[in-house]
Tab-separated table of C-alpha atoms and ligand atoms in Angstrom:
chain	number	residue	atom	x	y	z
A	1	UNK	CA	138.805	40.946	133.960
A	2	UNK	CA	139.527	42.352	137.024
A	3	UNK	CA	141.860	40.899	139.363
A	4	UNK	CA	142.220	41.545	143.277
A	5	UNK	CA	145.187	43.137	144.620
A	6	UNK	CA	147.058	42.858	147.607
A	7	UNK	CA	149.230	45.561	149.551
A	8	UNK	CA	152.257	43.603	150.736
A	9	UNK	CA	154.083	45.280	153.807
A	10	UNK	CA	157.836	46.340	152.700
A	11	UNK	CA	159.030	43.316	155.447
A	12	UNK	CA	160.754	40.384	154.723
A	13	UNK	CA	157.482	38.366	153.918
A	14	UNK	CA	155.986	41.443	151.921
A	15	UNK	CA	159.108	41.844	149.980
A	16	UNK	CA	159.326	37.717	149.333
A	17	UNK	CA	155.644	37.683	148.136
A	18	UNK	CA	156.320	40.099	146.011
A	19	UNK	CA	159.590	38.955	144.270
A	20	UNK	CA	157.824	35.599	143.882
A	21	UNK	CA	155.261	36.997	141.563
A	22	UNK	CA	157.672	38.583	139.504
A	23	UNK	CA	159.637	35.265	138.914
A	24	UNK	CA	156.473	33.602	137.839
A	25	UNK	CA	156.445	36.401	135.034
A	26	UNK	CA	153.739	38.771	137.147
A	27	UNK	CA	154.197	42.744	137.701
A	28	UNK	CA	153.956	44.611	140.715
A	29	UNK	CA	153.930	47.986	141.742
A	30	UNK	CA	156.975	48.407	144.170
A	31	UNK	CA	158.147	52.435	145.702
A	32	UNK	CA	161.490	54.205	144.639
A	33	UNK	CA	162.782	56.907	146.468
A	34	UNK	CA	161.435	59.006	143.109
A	35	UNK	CA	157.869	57.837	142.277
A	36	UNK	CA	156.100	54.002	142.251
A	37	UNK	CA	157.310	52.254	139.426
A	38	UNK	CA	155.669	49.368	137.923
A	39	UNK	CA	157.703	46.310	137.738
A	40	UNK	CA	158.512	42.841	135.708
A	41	UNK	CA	161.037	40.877	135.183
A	42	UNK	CA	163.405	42.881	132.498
A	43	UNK	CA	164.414	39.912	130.834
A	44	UNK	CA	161.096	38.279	130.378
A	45	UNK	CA	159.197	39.832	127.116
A	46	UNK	CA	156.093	38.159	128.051
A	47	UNK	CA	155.883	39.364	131.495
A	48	UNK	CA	157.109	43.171	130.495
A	49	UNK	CA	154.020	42.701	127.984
A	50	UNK	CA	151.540	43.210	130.948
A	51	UNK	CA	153.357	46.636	132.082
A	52	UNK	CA	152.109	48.242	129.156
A	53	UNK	CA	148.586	46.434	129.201
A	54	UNK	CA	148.347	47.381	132.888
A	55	UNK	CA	149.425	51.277	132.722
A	56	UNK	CA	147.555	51.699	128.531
A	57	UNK	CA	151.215	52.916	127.391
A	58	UNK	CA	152.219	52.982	123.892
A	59	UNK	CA	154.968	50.221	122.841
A	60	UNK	CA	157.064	52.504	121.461
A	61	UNK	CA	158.274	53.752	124.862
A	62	UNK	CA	161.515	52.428	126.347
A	63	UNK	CA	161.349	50.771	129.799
A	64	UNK	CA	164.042	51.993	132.772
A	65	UNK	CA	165.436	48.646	133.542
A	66	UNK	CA	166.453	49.006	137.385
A	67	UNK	CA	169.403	47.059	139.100
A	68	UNK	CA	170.297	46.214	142.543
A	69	UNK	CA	174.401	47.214	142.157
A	70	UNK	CA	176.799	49.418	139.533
A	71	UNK	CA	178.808	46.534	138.746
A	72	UNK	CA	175.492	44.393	136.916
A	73	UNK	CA	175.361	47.454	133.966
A	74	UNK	CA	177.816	45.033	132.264
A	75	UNK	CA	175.669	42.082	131.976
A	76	UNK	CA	172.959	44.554	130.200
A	77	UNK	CA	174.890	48.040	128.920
A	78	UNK	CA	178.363	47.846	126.014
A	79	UNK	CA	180.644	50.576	125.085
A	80	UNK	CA	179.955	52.091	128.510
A	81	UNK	CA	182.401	55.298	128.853
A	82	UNK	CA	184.260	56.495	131.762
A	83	UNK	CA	182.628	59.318	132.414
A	84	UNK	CA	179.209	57.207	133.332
A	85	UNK	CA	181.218	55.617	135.703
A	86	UNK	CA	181.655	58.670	137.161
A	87	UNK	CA	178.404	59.564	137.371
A	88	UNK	CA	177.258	55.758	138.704
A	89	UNK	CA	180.375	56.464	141.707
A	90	UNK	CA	178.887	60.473	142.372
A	91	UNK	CA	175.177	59.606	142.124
A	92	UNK	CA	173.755	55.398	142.268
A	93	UNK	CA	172.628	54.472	144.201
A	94	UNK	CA	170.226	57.510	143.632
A	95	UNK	CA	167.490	59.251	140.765
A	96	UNK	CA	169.806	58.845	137.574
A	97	UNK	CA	169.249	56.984	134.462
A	98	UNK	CA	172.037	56.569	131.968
A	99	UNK	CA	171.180	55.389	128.545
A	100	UNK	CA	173.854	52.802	127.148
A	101	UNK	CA	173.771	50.619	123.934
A	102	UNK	CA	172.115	47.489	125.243
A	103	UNK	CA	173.562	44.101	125.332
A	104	UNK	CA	171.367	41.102	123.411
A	105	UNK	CA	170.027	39.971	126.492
A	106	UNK	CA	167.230	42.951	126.943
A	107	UNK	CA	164.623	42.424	124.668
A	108	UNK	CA	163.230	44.579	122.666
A	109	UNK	CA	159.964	44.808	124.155
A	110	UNK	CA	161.713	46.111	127.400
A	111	UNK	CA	163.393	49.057	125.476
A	112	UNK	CA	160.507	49.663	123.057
A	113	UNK	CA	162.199	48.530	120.137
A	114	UNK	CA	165.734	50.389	120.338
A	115	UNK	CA	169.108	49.373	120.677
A	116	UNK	CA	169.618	51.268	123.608
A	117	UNK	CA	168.754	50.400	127.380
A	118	UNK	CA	168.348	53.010	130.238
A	119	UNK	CA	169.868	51.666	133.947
A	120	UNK	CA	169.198	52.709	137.464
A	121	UNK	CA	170.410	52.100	140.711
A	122	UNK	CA	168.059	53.256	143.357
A	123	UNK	CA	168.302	54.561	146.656
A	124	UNK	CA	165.166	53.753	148.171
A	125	UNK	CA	166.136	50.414	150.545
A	126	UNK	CA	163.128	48.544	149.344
A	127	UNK	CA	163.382	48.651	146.189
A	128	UNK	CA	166.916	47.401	146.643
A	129	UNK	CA	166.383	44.777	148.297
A	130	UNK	CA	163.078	43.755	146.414
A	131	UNK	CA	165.325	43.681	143.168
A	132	UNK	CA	167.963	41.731	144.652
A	133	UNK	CA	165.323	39.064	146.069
A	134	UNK	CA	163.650	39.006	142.406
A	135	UNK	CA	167.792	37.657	140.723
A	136	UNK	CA	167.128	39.300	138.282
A	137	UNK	CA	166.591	43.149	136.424
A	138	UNK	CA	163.543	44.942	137.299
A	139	UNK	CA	161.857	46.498	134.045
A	140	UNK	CA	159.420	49.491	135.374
A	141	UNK	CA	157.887	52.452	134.306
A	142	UNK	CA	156.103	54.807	136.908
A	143	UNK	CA	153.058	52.983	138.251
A	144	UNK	CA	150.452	55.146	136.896
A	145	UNK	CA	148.014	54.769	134.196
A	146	UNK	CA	149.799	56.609	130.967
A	147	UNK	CA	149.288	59.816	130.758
A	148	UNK	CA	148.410	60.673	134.524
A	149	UNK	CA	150.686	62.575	137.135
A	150	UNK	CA	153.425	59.689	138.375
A	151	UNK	CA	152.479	58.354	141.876
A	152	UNK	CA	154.329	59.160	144.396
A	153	UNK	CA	151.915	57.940	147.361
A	154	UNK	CA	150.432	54.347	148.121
A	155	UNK	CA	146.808	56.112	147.391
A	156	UNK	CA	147.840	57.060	144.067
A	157	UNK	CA	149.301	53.479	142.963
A	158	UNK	CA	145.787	51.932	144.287
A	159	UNK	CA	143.633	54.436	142.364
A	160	UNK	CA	145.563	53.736	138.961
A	161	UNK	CA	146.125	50.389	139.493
A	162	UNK	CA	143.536	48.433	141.701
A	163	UNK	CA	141.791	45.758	139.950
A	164	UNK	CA	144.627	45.663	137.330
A	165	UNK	CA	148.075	44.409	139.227
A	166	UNK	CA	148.382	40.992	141.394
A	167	UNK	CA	150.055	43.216	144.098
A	168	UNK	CA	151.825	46.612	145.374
A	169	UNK	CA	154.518	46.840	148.277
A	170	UNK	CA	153.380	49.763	149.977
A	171	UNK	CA	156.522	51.900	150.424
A	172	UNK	CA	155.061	54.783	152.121
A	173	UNK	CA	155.421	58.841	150.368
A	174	UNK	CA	158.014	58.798	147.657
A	175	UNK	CA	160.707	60.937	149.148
A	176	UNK	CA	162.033	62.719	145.747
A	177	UNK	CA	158.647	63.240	144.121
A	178	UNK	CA	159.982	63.453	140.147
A	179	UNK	CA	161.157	61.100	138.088
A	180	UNK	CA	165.146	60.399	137.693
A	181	UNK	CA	167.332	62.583	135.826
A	182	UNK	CA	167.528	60.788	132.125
A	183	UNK	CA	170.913	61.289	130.613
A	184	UNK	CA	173.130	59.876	127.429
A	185	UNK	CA	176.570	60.133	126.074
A	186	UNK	CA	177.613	60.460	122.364
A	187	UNK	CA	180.687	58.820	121.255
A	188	UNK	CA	183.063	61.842	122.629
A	189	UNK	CA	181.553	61.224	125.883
A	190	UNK	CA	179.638	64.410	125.913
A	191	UNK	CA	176.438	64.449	128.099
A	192	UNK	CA	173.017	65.108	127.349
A	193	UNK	CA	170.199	65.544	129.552
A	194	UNK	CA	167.000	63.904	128.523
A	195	UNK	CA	164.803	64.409	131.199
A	196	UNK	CA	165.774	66.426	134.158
A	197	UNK	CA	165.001	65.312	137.701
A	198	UNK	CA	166.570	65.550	141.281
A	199	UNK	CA	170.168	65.437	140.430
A	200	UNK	CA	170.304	68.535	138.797
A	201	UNK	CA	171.987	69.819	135.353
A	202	UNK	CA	174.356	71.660	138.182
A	203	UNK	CA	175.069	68.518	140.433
A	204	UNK	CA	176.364	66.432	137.341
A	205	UNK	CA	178.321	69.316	136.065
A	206	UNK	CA	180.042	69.954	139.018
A	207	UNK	CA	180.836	66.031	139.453
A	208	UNK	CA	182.255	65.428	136.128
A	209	UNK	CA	183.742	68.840	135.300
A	210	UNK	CA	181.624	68.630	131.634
A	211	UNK	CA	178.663	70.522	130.477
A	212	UNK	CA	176.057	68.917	130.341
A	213	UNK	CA	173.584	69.924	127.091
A	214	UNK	CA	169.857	69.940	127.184
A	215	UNK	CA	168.023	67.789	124.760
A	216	UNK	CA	165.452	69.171	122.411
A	217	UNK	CA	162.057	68.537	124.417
A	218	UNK	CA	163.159	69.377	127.813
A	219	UNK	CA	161.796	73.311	127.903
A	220	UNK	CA	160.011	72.900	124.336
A	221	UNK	CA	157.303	71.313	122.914
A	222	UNK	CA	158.709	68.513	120.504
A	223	UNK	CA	157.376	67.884	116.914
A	224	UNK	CA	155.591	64.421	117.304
A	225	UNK	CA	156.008	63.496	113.838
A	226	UNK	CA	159.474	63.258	114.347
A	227	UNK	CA	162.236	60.578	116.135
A	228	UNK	CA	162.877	61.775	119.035
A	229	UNK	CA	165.689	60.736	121.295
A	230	UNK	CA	163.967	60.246	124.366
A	231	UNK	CA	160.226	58.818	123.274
A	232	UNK	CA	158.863	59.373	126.682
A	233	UNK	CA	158.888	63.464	125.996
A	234	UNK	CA	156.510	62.750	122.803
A	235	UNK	CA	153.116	62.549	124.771
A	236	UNK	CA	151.304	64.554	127.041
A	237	UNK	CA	152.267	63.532	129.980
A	238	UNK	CA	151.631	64.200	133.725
A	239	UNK	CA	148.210	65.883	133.494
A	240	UNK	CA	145.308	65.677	135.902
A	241	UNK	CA	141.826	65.799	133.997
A	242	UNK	CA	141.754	69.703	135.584
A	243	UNK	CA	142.946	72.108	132.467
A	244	UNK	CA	146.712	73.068	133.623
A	245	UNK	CA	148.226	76.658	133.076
A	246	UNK	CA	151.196	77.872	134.423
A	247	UNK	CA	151.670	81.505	135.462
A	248	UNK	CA	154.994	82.976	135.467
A	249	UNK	CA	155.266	86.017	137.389
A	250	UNK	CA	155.896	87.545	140.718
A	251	UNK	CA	153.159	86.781	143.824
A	252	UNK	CA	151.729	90.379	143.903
A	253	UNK	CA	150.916	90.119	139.941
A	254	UNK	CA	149.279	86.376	140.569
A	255	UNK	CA	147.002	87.520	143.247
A	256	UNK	CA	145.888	90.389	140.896
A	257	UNK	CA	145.729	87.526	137.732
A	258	UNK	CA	143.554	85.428	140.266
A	259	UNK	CA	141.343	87.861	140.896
A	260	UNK	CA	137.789	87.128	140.209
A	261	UNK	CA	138.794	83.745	137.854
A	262	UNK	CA	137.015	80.605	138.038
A	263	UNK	CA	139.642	77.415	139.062
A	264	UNK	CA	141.922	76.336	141.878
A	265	UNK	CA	145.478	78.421	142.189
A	266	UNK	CA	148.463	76.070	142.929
A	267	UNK	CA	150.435	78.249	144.937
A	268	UNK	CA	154.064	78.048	146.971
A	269	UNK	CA	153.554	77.572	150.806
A	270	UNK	CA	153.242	81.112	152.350
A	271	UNK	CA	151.827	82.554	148.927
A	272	UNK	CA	148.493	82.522	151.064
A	273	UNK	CA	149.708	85.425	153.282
A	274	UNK	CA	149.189	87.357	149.833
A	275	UNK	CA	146.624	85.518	147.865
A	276	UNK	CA	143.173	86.035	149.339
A	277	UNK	CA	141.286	83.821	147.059
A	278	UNK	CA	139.617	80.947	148.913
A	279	UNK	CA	140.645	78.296	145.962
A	280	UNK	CA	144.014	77.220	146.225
A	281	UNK	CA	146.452	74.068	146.736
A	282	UNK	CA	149.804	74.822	147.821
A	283	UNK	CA	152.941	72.603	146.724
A	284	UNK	CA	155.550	73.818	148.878
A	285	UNK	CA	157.984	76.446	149.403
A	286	UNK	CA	161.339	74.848	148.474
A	287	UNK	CA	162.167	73.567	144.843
A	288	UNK	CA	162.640	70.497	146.969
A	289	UNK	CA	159.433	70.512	148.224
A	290	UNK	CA	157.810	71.351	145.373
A	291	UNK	CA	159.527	68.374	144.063
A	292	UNK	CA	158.075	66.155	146.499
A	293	UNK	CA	154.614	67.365	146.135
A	294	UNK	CA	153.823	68.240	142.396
A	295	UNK	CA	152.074	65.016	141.374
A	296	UNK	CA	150.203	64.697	144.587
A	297	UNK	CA	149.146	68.453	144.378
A	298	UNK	CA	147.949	67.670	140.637
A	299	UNK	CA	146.054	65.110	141.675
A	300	UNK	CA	144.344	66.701	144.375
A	301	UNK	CA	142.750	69.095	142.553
A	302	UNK	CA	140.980	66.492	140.422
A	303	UNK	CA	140.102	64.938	143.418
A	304	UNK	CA	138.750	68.423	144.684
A	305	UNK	CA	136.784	68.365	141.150
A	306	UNK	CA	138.269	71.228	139.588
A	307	UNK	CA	138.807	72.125	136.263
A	308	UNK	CA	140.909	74.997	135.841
A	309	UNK	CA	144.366	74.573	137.613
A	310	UNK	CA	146.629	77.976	137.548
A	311	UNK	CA	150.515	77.010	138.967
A	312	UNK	CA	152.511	79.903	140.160
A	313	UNK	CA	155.943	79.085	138.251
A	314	UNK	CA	158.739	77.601	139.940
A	315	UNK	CA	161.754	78.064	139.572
A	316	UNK	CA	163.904	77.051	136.286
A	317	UNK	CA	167.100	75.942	137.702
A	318	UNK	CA	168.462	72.993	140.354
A	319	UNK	CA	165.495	70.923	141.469
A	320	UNK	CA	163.094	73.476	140.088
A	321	UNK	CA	163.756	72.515	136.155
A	322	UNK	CA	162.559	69.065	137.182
A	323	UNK	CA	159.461	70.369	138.481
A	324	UNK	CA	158.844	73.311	135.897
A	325	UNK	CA	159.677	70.099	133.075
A	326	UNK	CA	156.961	68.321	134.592
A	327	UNK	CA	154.001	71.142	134.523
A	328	UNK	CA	154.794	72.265	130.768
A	329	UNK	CA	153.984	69.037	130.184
A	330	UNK	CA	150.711	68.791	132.278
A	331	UNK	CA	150.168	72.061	130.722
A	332	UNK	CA	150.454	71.248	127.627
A	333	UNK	CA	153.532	74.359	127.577
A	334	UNK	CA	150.911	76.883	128.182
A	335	UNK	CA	152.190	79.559	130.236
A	336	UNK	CA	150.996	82.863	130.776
A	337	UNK	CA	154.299	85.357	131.081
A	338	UNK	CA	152.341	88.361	133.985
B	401	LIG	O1	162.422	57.652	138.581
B	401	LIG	C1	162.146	57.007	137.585
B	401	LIG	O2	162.843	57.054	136.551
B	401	LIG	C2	160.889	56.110	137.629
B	401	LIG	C3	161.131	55.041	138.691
B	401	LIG	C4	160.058	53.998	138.719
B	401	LIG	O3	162.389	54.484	138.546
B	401	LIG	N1	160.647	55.520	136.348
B	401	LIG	C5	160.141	56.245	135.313
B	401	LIG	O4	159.891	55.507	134.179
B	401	LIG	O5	159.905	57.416	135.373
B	401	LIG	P1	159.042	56.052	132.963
B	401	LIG	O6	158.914	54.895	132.049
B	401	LIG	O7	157.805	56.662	133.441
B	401	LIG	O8	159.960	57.097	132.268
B	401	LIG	C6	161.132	56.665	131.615
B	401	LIG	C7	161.660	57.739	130.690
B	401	LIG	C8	160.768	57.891	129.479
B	401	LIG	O9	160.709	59.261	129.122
B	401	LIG	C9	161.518	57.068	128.425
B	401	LIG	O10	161.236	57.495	127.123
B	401	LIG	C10	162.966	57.310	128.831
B	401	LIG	O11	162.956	57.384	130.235
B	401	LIG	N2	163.813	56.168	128.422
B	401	LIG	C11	163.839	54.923	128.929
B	401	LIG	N3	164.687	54.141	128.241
B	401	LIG	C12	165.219	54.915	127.272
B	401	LIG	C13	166.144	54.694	126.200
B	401	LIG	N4	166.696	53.506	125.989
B	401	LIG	N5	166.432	55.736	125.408
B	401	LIG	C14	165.876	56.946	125.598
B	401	LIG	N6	164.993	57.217	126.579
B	401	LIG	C15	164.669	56.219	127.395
B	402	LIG	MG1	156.103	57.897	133.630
């Protein structure tokens, strides 16, 4: 059945409304400084039940479970080791997730049946304050249907989600764009990146003096039969109905690729001074930027009705790996080497 639902303002009243639903066990879709997530109370197996009714995701995929302040991972998180305190100091609040062995407390609906639980701190003021007014853990996913590019824009939240949530506290354009950087710590307190986002592989290297190792599934496809350490990397992920390829080369050899092909060329900002074709949507010039406006981009060329998507590479370092992570995905890791 569908059910109406209401864009609170990110005020006081907006922000009370909304924490009220959650502590009569509803969701709501609330912005992060990375994309909309899609939250419930964390504690609350019942209510974290409707985030994967609402979004169609499959059970077996962990939950972030988001806090207001470092010092609550105790009350969720054991055998945390130093070195993830200082990654909480360098980077919360902010776009990491650490993975720690979870306490009792989090069932395990919320971390789709393991005995770990990913925590975040993050930066966007809302959200904050929203997860402060709720008292207790906010359990959220990104607020899109499963399967579609994250939202990172009120219109994207509505389009998944209308007819399906009580409520969504409009937060305005997501200003990171890509999802937080996922990372855990075996017993030596080595690091290992599970999903890479803003804070790059560089930025946590150069705070904790460590390498930091990539897992399997970050720049390759991973064999679904298999356990995987982070679930989320099993499914396709990301992808607008349009087909997604991406092109790796340099812009002369893309214009000449494009030439005469059916589809819509996702292109960096500038490209166009280069690229004659008439088709194109362009994400930005900076990895940054390109950060910001990859899901939004993906969308649009849905929205434009295409079918055929071709995405001039970006780059594979910093920022870039988070965005170049996200499109192999879309793409199902086709990529056409020029
Ligand atoms: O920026 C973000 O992280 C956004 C906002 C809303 O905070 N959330 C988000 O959630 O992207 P979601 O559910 O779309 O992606 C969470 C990822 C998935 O790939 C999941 O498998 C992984 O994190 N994950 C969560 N808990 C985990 C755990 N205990 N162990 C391993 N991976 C985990
Ligand atoms: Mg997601």
């Amino acid at each position: 059945m569908e059910i109406e639902t209401k864009i609170l303002s990110p005020d006081s009243r907006g922000i009370a409304e909304a924490a009220a639903l959650i502590k009569s066990g509803n969701v709501v879709a609330f912005p992060t400084e990375t994309v909309y997530g899609l939250g419930a109370d964390a504690l609350n197996g019942d209510a974290v039940k409707k985030i994967y009714a609402a979004k169609g995701r499959p059970s077996d995929n962990p939950l972030i479970v988001h806090i207001a302040d470092i010092s609550h991972i105790y009350k969720y998180a054991e055998n945390i080791p130093d070195i993830a305190l200082r990654v909480g100091k360098a980077f919360w609040p902010g776009p990491v997730t650490m993975i720690f062995k979870k306490k009792d407390i989090i069932p395990m609906i919320t971390s789709g049946g393991l005995d770990t639980v990913g925590l975040r701190v993050p930066a966007n003021e809302t959200a904050r304050t929203f997860i402060r007014e709720c008292g207790c853990p906010i359990a959220a996913p990104s607020a899109n249907l499963s399967g579609s590019p994250s939202p990172t824009r009120l219109r994207h939240v509505i389009c998944d989600m209308n007819g399906r949530i009580p409520a969504i506290l409009d937060g305005g354009d997501c200003a990171v764009g890509v999802e937080s950087t996922v990372i855990a710590f075996d017993e030596q307190g080595n690091i290992c990146l599970l999903r890479p986002g803003f804070v790059s592989v560089e930025d946590i290297e150069e705070a904790t003096g460590k390498t930091v190792a990539l897992a399997q599934g970050v720049l390759s496809k991973v064999d679904e039969s298999k356990r995987v350490l982070s679930p989320g990397m099993k499914y396709r992920h990301y992808a607008p109905k349009a087909k997604v390829i991406i092109v790796d080369g340099g812009l002369p050899e893309f214009a000449e690729f494009m030439n005469g092909r059916e589809g819509c060329a996702m292109i960096f900002d500038g490209d166009e001074r280069v690229y004659k074709g008439n088709n194109y949507i362009k994400y930005g010039s900076t990895p940054r930027e390109q950060a910001r406006n990859l899901f939004s981009a993906l969308r649009r060329a849905d929205e434009l009705g295409y079918s055929q998507v071709y995405v001039r590479c970006p780059e594979k370092t910093g920022v870039g790996l988070a965005v170049y992570n996200r499109l192999l995905r879309a793409a199902g890791f086709e990529v056409i080497v020029l």
